[in-house]
Tab-separated table of C-alpha atoms in Angstrom:
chain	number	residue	atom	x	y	z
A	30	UNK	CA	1.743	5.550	-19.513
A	31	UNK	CA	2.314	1.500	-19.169
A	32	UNK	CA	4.982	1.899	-22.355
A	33	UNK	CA	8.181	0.140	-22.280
A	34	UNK	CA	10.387	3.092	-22.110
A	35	UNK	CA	8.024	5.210	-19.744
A	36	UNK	CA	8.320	2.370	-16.716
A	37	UNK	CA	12.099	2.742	-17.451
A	38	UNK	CA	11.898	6.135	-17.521
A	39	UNK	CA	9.724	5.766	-14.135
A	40	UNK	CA	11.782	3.270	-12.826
A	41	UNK	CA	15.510	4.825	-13.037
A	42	UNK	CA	13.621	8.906	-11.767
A	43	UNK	CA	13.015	7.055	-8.830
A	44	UNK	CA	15.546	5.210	-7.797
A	45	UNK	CA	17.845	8.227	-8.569
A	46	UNK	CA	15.422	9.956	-6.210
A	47	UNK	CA	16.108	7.334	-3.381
A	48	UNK	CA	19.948	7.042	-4.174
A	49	UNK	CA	19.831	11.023	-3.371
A	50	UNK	CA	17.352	11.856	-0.497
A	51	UNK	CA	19.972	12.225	1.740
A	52	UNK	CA	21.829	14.639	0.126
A	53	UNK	CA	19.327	16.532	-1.121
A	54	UNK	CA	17.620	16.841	2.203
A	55	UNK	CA	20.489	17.206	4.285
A	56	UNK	CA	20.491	20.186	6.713
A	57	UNK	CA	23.092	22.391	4.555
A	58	UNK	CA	20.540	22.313	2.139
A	59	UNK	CA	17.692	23.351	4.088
A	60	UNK	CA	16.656	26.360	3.207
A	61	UNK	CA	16.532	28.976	6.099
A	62	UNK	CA	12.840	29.878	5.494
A	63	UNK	CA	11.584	26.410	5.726
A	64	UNK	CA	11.375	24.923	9.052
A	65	UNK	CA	12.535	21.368	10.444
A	66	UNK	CA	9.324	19.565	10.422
A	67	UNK	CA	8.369	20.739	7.072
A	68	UNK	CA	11.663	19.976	5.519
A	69	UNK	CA	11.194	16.678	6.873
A	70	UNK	CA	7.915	16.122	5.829
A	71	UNK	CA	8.491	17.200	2.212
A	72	UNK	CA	11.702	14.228	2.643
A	73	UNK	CA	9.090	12.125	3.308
A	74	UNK	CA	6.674	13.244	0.767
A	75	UNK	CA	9.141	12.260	-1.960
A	76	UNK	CA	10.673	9.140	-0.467
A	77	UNK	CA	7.307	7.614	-0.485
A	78	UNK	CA	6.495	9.201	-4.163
A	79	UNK	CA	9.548	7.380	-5.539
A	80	UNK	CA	8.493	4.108	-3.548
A	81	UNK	CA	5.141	4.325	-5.089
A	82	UNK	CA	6.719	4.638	-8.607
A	83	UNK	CA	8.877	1.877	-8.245
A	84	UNK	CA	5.994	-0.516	-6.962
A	85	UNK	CA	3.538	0.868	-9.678
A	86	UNK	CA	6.251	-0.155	-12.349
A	87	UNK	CA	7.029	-3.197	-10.593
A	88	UNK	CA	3.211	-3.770	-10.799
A	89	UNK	CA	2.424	-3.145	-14.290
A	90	UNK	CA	5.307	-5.530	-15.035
A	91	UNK	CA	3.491	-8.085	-13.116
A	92	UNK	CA	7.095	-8.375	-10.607
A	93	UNK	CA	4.367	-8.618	-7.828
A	94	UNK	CA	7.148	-9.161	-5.288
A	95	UNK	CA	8.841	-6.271	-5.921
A	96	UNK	CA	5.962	-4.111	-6.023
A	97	UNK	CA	4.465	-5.581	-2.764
A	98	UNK	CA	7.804	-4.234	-1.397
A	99	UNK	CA	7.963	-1.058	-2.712
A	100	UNK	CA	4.776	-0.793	-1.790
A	101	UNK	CA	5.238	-1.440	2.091
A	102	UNK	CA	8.366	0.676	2.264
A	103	UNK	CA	5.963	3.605	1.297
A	104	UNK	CA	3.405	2.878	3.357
A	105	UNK	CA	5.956	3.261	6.194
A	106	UNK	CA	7.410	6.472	5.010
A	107	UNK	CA	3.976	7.605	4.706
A	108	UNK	CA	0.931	5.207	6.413
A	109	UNK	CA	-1.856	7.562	5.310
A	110	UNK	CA	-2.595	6.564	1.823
A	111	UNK	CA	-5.562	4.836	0.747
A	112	UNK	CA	-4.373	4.777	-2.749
A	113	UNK	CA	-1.085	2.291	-1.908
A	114	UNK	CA	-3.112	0.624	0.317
A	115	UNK	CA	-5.331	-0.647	-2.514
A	116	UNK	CA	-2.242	-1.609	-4.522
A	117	UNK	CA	-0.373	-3.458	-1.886
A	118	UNK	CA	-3.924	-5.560	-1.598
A	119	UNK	CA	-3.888	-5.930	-5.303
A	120	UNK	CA	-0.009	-7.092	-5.555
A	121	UNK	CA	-0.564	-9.736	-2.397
A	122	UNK	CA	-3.166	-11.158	-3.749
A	123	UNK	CA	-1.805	-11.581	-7.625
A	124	UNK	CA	1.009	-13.760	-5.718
A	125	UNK	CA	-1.396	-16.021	-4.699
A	126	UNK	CA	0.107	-17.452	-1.811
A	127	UNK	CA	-2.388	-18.653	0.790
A	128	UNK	CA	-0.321	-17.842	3.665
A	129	UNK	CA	-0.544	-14.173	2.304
A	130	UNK	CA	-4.101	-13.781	1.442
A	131	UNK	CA	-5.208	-12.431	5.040
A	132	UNK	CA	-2.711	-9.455	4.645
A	133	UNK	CA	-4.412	-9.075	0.985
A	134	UNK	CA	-7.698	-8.810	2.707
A	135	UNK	CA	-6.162	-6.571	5.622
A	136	UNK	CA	-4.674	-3.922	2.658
A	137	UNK	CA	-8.323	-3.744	1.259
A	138	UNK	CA	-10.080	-3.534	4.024
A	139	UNK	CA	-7.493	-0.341	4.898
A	140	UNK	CA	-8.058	1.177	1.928
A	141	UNK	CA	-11.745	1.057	1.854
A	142	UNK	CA	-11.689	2.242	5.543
A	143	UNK	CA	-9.595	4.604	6.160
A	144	UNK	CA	-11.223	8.147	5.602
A	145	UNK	CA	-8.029	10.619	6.513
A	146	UNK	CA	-5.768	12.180	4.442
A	147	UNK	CA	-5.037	10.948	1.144
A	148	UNK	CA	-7.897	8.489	1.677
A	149	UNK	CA	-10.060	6.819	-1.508
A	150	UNK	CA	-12.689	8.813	-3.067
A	151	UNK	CA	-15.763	7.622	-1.359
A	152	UNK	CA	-16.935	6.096	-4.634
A	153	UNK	CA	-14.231	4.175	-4.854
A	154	UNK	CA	-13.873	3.106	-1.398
A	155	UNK	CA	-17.291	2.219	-1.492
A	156	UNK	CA	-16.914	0.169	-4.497
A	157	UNK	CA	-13.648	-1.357	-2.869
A	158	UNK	CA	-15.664	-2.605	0.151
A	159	UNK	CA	-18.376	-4.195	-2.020
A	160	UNK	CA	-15.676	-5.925	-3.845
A	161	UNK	CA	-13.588	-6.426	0.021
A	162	UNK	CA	-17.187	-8.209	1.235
A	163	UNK	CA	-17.150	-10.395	-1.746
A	164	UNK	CA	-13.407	-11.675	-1.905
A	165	UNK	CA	-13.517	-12.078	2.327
A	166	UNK	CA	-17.061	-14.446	2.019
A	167	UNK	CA	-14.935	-16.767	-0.694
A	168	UNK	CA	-12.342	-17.039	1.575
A	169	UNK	CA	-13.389	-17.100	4.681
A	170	UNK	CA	-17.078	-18.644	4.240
A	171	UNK	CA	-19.059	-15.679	5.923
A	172	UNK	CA	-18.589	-11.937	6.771
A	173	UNK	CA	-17.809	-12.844	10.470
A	174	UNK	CA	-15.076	-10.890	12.032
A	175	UNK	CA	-15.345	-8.195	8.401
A	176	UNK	CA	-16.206	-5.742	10.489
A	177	UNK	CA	-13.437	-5.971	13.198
A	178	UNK	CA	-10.770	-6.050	10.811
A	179	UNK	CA	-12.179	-3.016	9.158
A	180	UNK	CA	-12.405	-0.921	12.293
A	181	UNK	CA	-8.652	-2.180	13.045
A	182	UNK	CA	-7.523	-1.204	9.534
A	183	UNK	CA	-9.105	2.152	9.255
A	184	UNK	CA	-6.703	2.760	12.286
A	185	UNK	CA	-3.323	0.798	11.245
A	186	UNK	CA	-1.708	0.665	8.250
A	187	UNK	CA	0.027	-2.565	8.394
A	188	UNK	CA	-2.106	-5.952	10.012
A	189	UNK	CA	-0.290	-6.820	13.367
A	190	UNK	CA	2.072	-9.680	13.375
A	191	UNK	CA	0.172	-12.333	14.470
A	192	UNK	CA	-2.753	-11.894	12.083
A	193	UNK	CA	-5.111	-14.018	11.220
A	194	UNK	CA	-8.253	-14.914	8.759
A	195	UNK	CA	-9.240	-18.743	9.128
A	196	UNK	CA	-9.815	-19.597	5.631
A	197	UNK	CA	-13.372	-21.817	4.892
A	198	UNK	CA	-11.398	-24.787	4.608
A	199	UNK	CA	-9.718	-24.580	8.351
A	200	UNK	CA	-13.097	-23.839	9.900
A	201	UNK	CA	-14.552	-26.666	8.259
């Protein structure tokens, strides 16, 4: 629901979530049943939940900065998700910032790679790579080095820090 007052709705759910977590995970209110790592993980589960809301809204209000954030703090919380992978692609390259476009193509080429939990539906991850293979050729001329960067990203969530696509332009 994209409506006005269901993004708000969204919006201020999550960030009371966030605002929260720690209390409502902290170890007096674990209960006794439940063991460490799983109390953790569940943490986890809805830290990156509320991080995925709050990029989603940011996203449908076109605030692509915001959502490329939100976006990246849930990916850390929780790297395995095709799904925000996709989005964080999508965001980056709405900004349209050339220095950013690599990372753009790096989020795609993670979410139509990665094949663990919470990956893509292979339909959709093979409709994502069709679409990554077009998008990487406009930029970067060829699909030299696609495959690399795939094999990489199906492996890491985030592009290492000194990552690089030469654009058409700087080859030529």
């Amino acid at each position: 629901n994209t409506a006005p007052e269901a993004l708000q709705a969204g919006e201020e759910a999550a960030k009371s979530l966030l605002s929260n977590l720690d209390e409502a995970f902290s170890p007096a209110k674990k209960p006794a049943n439940v063991a460490d790592a799983d109390f953790q993980k569940q943490r986890a589960a809805v830290e990156a939940a509320a991080h995925n809301t709050l990029g989603w809204v940011a996203m449908q209000r076109k605030n692509n900065e915001e959502a490329e954030k939100q976006f990246t703090e849930s990916l850390k919380v929780d790297p395995n998700n095709g799904q925000v992978s996709y989005w964080l692609g999508t965001v980056i390259l709405a900004q349209k910032v050339p220095e950013k476009q690599a990372q753009a193509l790096y989020h795609f080429a993670r979410a139509s790679s990665y094949r663990g939990p919470n990956a893509l539906p292979d339909q959709a991850r093979t409709q994502l790579d069709t679409y990554l293979q077009k998008v990487y050729t406009q930029y970067h001329g060829d699909q030299s080095g696609l495959a690399e960067i795939k094999q990489q990203a199906a492996s890491q969530p985030f592009p290492p820090a000194d990552f690089k696509i030469k654009s058409a332009a700087e080859i030529a």
